[in-house]
PDB file of C-alpha atoms in Angstrom:
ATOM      1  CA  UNK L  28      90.364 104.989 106.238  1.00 48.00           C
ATOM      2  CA  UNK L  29      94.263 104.530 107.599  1.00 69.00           C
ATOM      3  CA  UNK L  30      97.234 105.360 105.353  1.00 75.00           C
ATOM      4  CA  UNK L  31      99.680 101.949 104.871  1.00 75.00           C
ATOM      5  CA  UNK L  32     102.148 103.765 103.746  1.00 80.00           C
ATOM      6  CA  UNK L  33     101.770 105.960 106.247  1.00 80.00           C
ATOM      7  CA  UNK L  34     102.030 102.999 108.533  1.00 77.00           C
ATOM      8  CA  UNK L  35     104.506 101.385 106.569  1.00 81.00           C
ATOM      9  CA  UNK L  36     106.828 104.713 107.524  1.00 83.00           C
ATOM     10  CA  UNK L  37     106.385 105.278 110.905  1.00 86.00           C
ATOM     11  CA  UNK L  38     107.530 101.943 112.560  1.00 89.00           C
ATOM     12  CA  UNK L  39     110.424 102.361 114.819  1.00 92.00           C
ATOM     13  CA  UNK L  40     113.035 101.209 111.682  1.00 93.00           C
ATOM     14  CA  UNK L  41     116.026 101.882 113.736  1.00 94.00           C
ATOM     15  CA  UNK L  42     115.393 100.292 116.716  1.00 95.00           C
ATOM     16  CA  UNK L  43     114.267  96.773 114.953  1.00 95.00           C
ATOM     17  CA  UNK L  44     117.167  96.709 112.281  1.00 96.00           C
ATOM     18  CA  UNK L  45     119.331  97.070 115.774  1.00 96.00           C
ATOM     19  CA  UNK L  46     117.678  93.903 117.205  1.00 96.00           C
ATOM     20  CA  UNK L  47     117.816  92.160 113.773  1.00 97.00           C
ATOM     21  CA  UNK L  48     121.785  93.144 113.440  1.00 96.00           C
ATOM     22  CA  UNK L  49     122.308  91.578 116.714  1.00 96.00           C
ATOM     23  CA  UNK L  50     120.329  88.750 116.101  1.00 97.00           C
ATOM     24  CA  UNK L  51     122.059  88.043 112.634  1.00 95.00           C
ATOM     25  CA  UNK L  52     125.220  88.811 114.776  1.00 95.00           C
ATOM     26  CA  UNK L  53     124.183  86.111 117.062  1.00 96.00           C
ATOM     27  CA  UNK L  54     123.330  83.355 114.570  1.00 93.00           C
ATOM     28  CA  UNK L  55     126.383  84.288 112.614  1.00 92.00           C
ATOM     29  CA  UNK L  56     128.680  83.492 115.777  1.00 92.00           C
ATOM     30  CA  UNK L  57     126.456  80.274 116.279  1.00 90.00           C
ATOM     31  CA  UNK L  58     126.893  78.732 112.420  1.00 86.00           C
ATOM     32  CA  UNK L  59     131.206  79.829 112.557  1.00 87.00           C
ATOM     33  CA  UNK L  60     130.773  77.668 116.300  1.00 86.00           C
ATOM     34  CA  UNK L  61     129.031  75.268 115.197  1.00 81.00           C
ATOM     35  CA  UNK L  62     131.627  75.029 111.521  1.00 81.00           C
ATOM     36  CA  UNK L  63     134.737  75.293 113.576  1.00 83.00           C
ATOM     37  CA  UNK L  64     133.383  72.410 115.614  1.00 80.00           C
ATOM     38  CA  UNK L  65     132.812  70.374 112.792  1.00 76.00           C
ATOM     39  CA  UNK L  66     136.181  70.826 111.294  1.00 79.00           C
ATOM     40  CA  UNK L  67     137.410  70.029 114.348  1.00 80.00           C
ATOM     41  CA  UNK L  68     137.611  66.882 116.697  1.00 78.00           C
ATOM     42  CA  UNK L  69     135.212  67.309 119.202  1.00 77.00           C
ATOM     43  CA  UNK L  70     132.410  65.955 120.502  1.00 79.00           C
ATOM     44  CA  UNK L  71     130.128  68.079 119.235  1.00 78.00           C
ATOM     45  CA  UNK L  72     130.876  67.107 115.734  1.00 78.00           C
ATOM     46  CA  UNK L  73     129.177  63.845 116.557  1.00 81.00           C
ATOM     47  CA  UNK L  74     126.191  65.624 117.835  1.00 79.00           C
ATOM     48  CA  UNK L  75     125.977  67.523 113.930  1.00 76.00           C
ATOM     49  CA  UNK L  76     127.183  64.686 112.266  1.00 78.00           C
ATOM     50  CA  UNK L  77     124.138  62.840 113.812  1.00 80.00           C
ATOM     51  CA  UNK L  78     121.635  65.872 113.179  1.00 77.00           C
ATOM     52  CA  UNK L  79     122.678  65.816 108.950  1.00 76.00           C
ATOM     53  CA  UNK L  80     122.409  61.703 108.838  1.00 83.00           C
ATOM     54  CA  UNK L  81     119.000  62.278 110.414  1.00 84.00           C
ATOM     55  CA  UNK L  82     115.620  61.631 108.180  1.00 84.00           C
ATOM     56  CA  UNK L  83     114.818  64.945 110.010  1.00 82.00           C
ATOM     57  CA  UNK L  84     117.549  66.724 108.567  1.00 80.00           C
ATOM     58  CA  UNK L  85     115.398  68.442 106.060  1.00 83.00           C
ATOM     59  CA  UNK L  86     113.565  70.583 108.548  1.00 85.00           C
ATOM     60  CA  UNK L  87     117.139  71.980 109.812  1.00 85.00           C
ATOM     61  CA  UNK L  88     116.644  75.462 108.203  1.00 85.00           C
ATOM     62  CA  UNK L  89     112.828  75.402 109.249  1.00 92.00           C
ATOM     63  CA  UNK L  90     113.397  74.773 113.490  1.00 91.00           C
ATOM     64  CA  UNK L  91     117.040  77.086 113.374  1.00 91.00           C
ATOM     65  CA  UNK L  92     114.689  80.263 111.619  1.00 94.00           C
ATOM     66  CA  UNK L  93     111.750  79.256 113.734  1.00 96.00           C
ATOM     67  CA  UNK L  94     114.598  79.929 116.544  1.00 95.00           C
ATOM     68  CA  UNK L  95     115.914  83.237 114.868  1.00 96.00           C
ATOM     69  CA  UNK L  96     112.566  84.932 115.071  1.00 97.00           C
ATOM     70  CA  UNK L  97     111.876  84.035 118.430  1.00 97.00           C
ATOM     71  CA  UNK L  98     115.581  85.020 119.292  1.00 97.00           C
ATOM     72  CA  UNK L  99     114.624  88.364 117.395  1.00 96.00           C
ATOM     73  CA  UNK L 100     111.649  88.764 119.679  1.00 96.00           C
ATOM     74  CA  UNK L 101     113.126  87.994 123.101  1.00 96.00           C
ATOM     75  CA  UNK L 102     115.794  90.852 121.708  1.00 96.00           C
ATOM     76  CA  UNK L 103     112.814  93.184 120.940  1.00 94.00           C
ATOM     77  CA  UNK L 104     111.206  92.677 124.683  1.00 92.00           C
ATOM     78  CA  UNK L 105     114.544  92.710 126.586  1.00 92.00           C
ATOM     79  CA  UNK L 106     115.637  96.044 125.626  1.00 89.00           C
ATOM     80  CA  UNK L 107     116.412  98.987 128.250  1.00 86.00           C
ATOM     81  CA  UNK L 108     114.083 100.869 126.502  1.00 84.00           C
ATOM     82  CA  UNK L 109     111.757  98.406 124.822  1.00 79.00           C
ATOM     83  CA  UNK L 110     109.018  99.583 122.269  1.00 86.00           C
ATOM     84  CA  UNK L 111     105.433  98.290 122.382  1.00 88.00           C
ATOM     85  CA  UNK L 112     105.022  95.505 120.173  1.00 90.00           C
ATOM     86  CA  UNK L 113     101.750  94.920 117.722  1.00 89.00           C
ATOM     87  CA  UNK L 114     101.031  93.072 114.938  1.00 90.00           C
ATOM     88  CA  UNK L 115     102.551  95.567 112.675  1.00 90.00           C
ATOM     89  CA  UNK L 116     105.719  96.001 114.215  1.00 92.00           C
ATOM     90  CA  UNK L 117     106.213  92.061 114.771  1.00 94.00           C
ATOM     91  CA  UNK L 118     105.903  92.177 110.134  1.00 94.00           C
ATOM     92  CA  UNK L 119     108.671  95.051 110.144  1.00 95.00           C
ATOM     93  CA  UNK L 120     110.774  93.218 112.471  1.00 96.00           C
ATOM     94  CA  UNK L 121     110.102  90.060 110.211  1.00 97.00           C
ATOM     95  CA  UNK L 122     111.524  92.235 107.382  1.00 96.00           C
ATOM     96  CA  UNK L 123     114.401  93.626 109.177  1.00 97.00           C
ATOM     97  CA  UNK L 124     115.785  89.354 109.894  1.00 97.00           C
ATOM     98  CA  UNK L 125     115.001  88.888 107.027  1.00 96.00           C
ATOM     99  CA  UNK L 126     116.940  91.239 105.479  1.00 96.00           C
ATOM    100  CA  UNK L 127     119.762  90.547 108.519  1.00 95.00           C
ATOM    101  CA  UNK L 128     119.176  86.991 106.824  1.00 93.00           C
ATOM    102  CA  UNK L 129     119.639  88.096 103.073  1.00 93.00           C
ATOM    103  CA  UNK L 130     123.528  89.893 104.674  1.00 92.00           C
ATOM    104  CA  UNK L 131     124.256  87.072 106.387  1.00 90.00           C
ATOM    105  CA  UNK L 132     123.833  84.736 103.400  1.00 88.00           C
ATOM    106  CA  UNK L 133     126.362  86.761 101.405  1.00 89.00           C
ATOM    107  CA  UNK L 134     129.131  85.452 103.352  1.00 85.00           C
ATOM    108  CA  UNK L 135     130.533  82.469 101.758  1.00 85.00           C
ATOM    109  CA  UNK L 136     130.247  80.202 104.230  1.00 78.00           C
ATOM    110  CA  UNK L 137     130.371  75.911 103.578  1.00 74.00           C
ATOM    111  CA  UNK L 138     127.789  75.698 106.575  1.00 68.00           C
ATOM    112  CA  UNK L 139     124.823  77.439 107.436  1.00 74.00           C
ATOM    113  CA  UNK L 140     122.145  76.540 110.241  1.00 80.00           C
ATOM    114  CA  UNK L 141     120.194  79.805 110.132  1.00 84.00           C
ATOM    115  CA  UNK L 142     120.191  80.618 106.059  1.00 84.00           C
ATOM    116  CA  UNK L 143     117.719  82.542 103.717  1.00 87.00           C
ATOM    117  CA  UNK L 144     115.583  79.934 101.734  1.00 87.00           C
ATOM    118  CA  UNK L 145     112.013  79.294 101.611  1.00 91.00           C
ATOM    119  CA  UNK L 146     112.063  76.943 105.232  1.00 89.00           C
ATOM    120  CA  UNK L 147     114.119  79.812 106.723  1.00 91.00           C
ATOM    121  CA  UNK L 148     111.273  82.820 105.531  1.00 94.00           C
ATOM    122  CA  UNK L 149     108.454  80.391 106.619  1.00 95.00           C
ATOM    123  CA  UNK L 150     110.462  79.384 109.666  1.00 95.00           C
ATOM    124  CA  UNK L 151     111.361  83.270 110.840  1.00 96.00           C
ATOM    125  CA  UNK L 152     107.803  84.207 110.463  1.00 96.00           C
ATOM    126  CA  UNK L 153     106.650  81.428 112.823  1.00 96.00           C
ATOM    127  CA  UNK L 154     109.098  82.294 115.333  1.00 97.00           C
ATOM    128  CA  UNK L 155     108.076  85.799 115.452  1.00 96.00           C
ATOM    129  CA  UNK L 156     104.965  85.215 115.983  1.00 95.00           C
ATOM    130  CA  UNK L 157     104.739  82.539 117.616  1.00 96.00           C
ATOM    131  CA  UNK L 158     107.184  84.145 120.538  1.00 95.00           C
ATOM    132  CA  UNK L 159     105.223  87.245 119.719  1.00 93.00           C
ATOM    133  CA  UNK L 160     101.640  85.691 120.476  1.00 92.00           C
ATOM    134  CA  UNK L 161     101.067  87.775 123.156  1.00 90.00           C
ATOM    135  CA  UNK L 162     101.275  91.256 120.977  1.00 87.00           C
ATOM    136  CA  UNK L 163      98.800  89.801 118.195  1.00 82.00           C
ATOM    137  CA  UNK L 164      96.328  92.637 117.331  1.00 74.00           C
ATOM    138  CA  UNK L 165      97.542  95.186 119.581  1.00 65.00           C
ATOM    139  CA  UNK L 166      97.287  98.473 118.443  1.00 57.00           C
ATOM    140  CA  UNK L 167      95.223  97.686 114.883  1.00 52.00           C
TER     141      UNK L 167
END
């Protein structure tokens, strides 16, 4: 009979709260773009403006954390020294966003594409596994 906690403490912690800093790094930089466009005249304020007048609009948070996992993943894979992925590691890294997620949403910030709520968990959990398909019960 295996050990979770034993589990639990042996996944590499430093190397996935890494790729989840960078990836909250990059969706940070994305959501200050994408508000500095917005405040701004530009085209691509048309392009948002469009997106939030959208019956669609709702499912923002779920397809931009469906995104951040997936971004999370392709971080994970394209590594110089990238670890082997399995079903465990893809739930810690899903822990480590998420918690990248819960920093992020700290700042004060008017808009936010990529946010913690319950479309963003459902959303980053999805993305990570769906990007990380290929790593499902490797390693059990």
């Amino acid at each position: 009979m295996s050990d979770p906690w034993r589990g639990f403490t042996q996944q590499p912690w430093t190397f996935l709260i890494k790729i989840a800093g960078i990836a909250t790094a990059i969706a940070l930089a994305m959501d200050l773009l994408f508000m500095a466009s917005f405040l701004a005249d530009t085209p691509l304020k048309l392009v948002l403006q469009s997106l939030y007048r959208n019956p669609f609009s709702p499912l923002l948070p779920f397809v931009t954390a469906v995104g951040f996992g997936a971004l999370g993943v392709t971080l994970c894979e394209k590594q110089p020294n990238p670890i082997r992925l399995n079903t465990s590691r893809l739930w810690a890294l899903i822990l480590c966003l998420l918690g990248g997620l819960a920093c992020k949403n700290l700042l004060p910030l008017p808009l936010e594409f990529v946010q913690l709520s319950q479309g963003g968990f459902v959303g980053t959990v999805v993305g990570v596994f769906w990007k990380g398909r290929p790593y499902w019960g490797i390693g059990r």
